[in-house]
Short mmCIF file of C-alpha atoms in Angstrom, two decimals:
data_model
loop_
_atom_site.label_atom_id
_atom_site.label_comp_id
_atom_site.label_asym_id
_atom_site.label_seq_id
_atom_site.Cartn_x
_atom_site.Cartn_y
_atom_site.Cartn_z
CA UNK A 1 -14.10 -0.26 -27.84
CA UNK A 2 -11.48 -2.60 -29.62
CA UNK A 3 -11.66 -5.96 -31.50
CA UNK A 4 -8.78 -7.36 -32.57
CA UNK A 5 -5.16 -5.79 -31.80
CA UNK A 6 -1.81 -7.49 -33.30
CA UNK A 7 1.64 -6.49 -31.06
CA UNK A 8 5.02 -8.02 -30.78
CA UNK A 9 7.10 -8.13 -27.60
CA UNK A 10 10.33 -5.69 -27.97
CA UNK A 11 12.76 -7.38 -30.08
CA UNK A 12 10.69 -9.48 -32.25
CA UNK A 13 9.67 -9.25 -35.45
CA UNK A 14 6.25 -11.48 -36.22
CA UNK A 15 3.07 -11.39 -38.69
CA UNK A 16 0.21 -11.88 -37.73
CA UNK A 17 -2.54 -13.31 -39.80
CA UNK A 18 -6.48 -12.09 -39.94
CA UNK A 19 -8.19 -14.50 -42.63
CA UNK A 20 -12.18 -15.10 -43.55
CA UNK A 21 -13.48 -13.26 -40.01
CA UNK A 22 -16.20 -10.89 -40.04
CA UNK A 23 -15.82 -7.59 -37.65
CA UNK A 24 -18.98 -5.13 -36.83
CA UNK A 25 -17.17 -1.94 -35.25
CA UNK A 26 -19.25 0.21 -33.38
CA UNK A 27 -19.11 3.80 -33.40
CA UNK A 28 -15.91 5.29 -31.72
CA UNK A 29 -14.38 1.23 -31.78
CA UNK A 30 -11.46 0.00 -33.80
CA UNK A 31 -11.91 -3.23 -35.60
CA UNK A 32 -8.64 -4.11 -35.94
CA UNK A 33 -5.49 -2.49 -34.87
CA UNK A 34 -2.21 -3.44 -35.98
CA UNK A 35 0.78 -2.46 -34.09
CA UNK A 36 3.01 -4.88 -35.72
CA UNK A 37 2.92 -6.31 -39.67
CA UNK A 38 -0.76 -7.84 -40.13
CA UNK A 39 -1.51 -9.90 -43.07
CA UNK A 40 -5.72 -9.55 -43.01
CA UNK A 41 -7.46 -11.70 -46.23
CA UNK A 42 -10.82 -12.64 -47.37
CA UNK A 43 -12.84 -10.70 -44.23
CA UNK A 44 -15.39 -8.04 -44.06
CA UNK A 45 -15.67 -5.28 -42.03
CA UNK A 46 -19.11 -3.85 -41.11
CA UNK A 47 -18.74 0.03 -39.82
CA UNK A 48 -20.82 2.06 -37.87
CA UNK A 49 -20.40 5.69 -36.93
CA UNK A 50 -17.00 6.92 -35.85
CA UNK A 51 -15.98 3.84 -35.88
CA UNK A 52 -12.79 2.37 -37.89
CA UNK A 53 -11.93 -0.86 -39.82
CA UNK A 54 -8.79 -1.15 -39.25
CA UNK A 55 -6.08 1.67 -37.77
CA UNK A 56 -2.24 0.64 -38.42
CA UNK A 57 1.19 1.29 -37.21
CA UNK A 58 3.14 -1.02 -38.85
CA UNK A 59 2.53 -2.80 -42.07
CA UNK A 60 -0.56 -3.97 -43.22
CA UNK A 61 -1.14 -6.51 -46.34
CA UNK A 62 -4.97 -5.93 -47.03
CA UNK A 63 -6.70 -8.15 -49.94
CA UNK A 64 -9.96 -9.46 -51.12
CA UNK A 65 -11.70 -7.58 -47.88
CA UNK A 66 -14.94 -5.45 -48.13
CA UNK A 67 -15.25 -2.86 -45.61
CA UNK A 68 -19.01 -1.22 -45.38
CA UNK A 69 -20.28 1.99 -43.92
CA UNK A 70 -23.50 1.91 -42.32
CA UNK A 71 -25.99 4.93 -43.48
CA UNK A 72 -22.84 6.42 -45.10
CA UNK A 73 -20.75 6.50 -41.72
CA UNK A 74 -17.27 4.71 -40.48
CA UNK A 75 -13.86 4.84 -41.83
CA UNK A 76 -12.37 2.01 -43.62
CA UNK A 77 -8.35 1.70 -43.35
CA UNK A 78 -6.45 4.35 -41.19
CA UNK A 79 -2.70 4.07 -41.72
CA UNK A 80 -0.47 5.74 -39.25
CA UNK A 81 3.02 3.99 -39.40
CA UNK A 82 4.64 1.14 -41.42
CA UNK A 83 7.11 1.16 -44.62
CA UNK A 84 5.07 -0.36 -47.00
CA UNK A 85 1.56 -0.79 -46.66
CA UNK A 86 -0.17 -3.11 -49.81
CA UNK A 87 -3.70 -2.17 -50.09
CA UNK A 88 -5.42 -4.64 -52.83
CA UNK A 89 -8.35 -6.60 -54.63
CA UNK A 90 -10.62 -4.62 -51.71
CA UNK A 91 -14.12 -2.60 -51.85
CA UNK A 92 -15.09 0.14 -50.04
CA UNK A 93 -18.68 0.81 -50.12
CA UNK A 94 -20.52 4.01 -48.54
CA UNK A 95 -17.77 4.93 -46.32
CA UNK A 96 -17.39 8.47 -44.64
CA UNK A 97 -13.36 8.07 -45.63
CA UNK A 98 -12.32 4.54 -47.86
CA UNK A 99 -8.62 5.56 -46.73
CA UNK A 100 -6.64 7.62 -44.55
CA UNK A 101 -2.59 7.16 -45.39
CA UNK A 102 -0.92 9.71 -42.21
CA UNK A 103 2.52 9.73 -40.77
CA UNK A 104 3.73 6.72 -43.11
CA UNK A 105 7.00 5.12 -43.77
CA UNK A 106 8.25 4.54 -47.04
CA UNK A 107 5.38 4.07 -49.37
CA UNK A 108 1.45 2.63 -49.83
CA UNK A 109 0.69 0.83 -52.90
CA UNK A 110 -3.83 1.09 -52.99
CA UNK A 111 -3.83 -1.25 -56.11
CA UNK A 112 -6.73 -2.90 -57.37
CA UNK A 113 -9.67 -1.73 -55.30
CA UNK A 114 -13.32 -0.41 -55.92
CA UNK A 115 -14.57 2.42 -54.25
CA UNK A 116 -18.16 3.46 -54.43
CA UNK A 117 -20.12 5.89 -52.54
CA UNK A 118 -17.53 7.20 -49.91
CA UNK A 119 -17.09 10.72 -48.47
CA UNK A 120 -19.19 13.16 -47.36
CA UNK A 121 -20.57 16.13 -48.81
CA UNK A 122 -18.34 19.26 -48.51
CA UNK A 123 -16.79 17.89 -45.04
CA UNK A 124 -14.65 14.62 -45.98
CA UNK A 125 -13.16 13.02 -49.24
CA UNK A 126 -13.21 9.58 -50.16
CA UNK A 127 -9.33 9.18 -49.76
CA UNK A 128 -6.95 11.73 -47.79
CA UNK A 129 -3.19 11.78 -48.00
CA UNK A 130 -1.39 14.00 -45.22
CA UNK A 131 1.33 11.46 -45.27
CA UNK A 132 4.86 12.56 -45.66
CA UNK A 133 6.08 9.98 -47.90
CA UNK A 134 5.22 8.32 -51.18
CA UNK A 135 1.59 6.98 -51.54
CA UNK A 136 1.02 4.91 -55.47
CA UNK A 137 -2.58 4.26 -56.76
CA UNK A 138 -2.80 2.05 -60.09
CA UNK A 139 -5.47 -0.24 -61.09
CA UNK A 140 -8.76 1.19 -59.19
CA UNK A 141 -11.95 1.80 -59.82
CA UNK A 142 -13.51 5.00 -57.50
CA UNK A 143 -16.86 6.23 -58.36
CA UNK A 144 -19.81 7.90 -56.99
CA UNK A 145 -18.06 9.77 -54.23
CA UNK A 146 -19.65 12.44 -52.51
CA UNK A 147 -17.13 14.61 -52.44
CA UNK A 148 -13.45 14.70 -53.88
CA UNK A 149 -12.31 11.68 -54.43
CA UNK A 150 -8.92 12.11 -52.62
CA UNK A 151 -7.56 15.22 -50.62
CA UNK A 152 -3.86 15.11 -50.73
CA UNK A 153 -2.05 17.70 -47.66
CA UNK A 154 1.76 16.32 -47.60
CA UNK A 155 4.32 15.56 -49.96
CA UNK A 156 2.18 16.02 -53.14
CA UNK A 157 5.18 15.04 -55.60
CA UNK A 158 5.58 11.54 -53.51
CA UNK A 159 1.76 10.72 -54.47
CA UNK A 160 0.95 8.97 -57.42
CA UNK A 161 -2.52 8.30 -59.11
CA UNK A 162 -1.92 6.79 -62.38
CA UNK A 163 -4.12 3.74 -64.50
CA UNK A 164 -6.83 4.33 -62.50
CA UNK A 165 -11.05 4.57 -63.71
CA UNK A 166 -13.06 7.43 -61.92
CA UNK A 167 -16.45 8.18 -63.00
CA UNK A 168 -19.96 9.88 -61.22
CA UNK A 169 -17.76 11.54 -58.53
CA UNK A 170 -19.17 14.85 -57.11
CA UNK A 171 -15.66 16.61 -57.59
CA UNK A 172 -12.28 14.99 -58.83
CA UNK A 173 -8.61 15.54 -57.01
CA UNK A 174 -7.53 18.58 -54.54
CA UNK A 175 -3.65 19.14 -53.85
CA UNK A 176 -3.54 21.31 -50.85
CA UNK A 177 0.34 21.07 -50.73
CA UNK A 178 1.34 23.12 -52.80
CA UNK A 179 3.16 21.25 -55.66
CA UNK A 180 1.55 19.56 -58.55
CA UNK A 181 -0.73 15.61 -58.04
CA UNK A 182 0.25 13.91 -60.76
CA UNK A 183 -2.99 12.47 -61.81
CA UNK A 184 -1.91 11.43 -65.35
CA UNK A 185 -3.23 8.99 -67.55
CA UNK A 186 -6.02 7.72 -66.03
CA UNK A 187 -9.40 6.72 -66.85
CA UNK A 188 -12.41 9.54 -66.47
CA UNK A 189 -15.44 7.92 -68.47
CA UNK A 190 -14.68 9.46 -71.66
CA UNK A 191 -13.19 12.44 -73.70
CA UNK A 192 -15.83 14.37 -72.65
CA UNK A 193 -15.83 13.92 -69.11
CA UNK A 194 -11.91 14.30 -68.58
CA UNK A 195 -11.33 17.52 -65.95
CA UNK A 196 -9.34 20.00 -67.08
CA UNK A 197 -5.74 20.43 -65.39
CA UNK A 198 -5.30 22.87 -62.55
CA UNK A 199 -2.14 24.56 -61.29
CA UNK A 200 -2.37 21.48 -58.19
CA UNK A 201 -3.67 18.96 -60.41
CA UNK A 202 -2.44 17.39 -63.70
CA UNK A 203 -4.89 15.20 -65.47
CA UNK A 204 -2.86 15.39 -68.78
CA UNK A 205 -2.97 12.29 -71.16
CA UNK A 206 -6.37 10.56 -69.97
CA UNK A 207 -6.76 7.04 -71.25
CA UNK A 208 -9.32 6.45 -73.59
CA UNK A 209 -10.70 3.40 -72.14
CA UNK A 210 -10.86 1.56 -68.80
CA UNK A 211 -7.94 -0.41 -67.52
CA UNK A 212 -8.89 -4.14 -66.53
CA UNK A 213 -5.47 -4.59 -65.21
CA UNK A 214 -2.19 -1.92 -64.92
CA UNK A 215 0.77 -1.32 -63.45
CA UNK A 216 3.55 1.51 -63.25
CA UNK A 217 7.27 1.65 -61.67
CA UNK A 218 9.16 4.45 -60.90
CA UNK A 219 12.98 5.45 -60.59
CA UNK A 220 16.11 5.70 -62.13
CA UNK A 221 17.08 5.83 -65.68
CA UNK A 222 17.12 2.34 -67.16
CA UNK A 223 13.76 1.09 -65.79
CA UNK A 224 12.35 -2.32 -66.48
CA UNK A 225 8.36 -2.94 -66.23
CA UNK A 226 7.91 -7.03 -65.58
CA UNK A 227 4.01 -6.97 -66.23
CA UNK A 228 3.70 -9.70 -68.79
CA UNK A 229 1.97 -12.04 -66.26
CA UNK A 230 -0.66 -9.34 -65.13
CA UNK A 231 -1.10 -6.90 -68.31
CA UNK A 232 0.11 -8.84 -71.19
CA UNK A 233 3.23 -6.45 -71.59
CA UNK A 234 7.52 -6.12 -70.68
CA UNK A 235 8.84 -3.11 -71.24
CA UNK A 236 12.67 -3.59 -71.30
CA UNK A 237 15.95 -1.73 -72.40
CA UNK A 238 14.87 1.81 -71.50
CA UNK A 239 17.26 4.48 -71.47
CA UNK A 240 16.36 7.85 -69.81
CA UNK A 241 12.88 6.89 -68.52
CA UNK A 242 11.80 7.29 -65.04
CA UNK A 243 8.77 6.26 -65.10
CA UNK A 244 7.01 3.14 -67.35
CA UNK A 245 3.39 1.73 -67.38
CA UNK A 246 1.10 -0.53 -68.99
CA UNK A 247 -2.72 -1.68 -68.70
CA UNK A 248 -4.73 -3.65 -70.81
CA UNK A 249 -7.79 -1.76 -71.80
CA UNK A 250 -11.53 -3.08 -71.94
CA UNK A 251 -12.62 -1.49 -75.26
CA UNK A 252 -10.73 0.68 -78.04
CA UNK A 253 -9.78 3.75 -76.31
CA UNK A 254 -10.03 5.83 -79.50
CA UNK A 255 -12.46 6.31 -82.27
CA UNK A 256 -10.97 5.02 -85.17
CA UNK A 257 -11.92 1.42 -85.79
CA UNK A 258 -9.41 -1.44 -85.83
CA UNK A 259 -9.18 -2.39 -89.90
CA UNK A 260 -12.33 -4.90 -91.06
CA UNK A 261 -9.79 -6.99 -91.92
CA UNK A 262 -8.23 -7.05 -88.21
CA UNK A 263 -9.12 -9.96 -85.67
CA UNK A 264 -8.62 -8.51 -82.20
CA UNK A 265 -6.69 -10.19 -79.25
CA UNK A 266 -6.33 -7.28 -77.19
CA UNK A 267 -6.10 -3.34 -76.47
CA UNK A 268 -2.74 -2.26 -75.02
CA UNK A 269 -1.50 1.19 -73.57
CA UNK A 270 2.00 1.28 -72.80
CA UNK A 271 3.97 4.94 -72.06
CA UNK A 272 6.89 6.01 -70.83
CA UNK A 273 8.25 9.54 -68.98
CA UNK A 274 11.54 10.19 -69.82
CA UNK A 275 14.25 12.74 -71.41
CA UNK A 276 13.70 13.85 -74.93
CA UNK A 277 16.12 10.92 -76.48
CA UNK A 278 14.23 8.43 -74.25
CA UNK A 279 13.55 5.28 -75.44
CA UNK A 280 12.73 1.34 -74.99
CA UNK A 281 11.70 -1.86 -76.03
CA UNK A 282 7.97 -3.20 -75.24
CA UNK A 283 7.52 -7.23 -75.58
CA UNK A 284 3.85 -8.34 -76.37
CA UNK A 285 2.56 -11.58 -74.90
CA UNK A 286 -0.83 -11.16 -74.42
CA UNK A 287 -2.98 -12.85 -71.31
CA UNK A 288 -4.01 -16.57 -71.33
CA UNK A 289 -7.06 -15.50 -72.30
CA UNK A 290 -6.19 -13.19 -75.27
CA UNK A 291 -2.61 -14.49 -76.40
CA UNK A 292 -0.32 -13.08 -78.48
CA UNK A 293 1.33 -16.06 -81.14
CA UNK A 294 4.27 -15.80 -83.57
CA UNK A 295 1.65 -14.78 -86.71
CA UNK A 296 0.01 -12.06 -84.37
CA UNK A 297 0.53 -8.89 -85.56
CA UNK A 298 1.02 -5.28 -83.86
CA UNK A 299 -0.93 -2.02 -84.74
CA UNK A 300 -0.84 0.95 -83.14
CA UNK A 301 -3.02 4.57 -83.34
CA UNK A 302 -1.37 7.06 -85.30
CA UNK A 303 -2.84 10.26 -84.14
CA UNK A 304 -1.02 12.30 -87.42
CA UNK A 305 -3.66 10.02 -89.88
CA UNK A 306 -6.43 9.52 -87.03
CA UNK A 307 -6.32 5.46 -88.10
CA UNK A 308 -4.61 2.22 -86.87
CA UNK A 309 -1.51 0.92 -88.67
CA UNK A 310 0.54 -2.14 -88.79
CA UNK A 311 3.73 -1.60 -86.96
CA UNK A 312 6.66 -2.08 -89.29
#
């Protein structure tokens, strides 16, 4: 029934450390299951059934894994306890359910991830949230799901989808809590494929183009976003923002060219959410493959004139 389990005797805190194994889980079996904080790296699940990748209750640290459904059955990552959970750099491929967040601590991060081909039609979703606490999605790509692409039951205001690509899925987001999903600013393959916000669902502000890499924080007025290493961006000395984010895009995310005259380093989207006297300071550096130098020169969109100008 089981593969691997990770436990602690009472007292003692330990990691344990799952690296470069493969696990086939049988129907009804549990690959892994992690009853104390499990680091698990570079391995691949193979899922049959009923069966389930791996089923936490304390922390798990998931990257660069691939976790497989066989005929479009299993269940990648089931999380049922922990305080923060890091799900990352991971694909999910033809899974009844990618991910299953339940009875968590204090937060998930699913950053970084592809997700093709998961759920099933009209009986389960490709992600579902019935978790009680705060649950943040940035960075992922999720296509080709059979049905919605997450099902959110519990705390709906504590769950955040943001900087995110979604494309080819059979139905988009369903809030069953009650509240409003904030599913802002994400990516849906185009103007003309963005959904149109529900009284659940708010899909207000869609990018214009894919995000290769993002990030978002959350909190307090006087927020500071560090993501010069990752996007290319700092966002520093804001006043009355709680929330700020920035991705570098793939392609010009509007239709207005970039001046002939213009030789381009990079597309940037940077926001903030905030009070109506909001405001901060956003540092450009650029990636070391596209950087930014002292004679480099910022333009943004101006959506009054529908064209890019030089930043003064």
């Amino acid at each position: 029934k089981g593969g691997v389990l990770t436990m602690s005797a009472a007292g003692t805190g330990s990691t344990s450390t799952i690296s470069s194994d493969t696990v086939t889980v049988a129907t009804g079996a549990t690959g892994l299951a992690a009853k104390t904080p499990t680091i698990v790296t570079g391995s691949i699940f193979n899922i049959d059934g009923t069966g389930i990748g791996i089923s936490a209750q304390a922390n798990a640290l998931v990257s660069n894994t691939t976790f497989t459904g066989t005929s479009g059955a299993g269940f990648g990552i089931t999380l049922n306890g922990g305080s923060a959970s890091v799900i990352g750099t991971s694909t999910f491929t033809g899974l009844t359910t990618a991910l299953t967040v339940s009875n968590t601590g204090a937060g998930v991060s699913f950053n970084g991830n592809t997700v093709t081909s998961c759920g099933d039609l009209s009986t389960h979703d490709a992600i579902v949230v019935t978790a009680t606490s705060g649950t943040f999605m940035f960075n992922n790509s999720i296509s080709k799901s059979l049905n919605n692409f997450i099902n959110v039951s519990g705390n709906d205001n504590l769950v955040v989808l943001m900087l995110n690509s979604f494309s080819g899925n059979a139905k988009n987001a369903v809030d069953s809590a009650g509240g409003v999903l904030n599913c802002t600013r994400n990516y849906w393959g185009g103007s003309g494929s963005n959904p149109t916000s529900t009284a659940n669902v708010s899909y207000a502000s869609a990018l214009g183009a894919a995000p290769s890499t993002a990030t978002f924080v959350t909190g307090a007025s006087g927020l500071t976003l560090n993501a010069a290493a990752t996007v290319g961006i700092n966002i520093k000395a804001s006043t009355g923002m709680t929330t700020l984010g920035a991705a570098a895009l793939t392609a010009n995310p509007v239709s207005a060219a970039l001046p002939s005259t213009v030789t381009l380093i990079k597309y940037f989207d940077a926001f903030g959410f905030g009070n109506a006297s909001a405001s901060a300071t956003i540092d450009f550096s650029g990636t070391d493959t596209a950087p930014v130098t002292a004679d480099s020169t910022v333009y943004f969109y101006n959506s009054a004139s529908g064209a890019w100008v030089a930043a003064s």
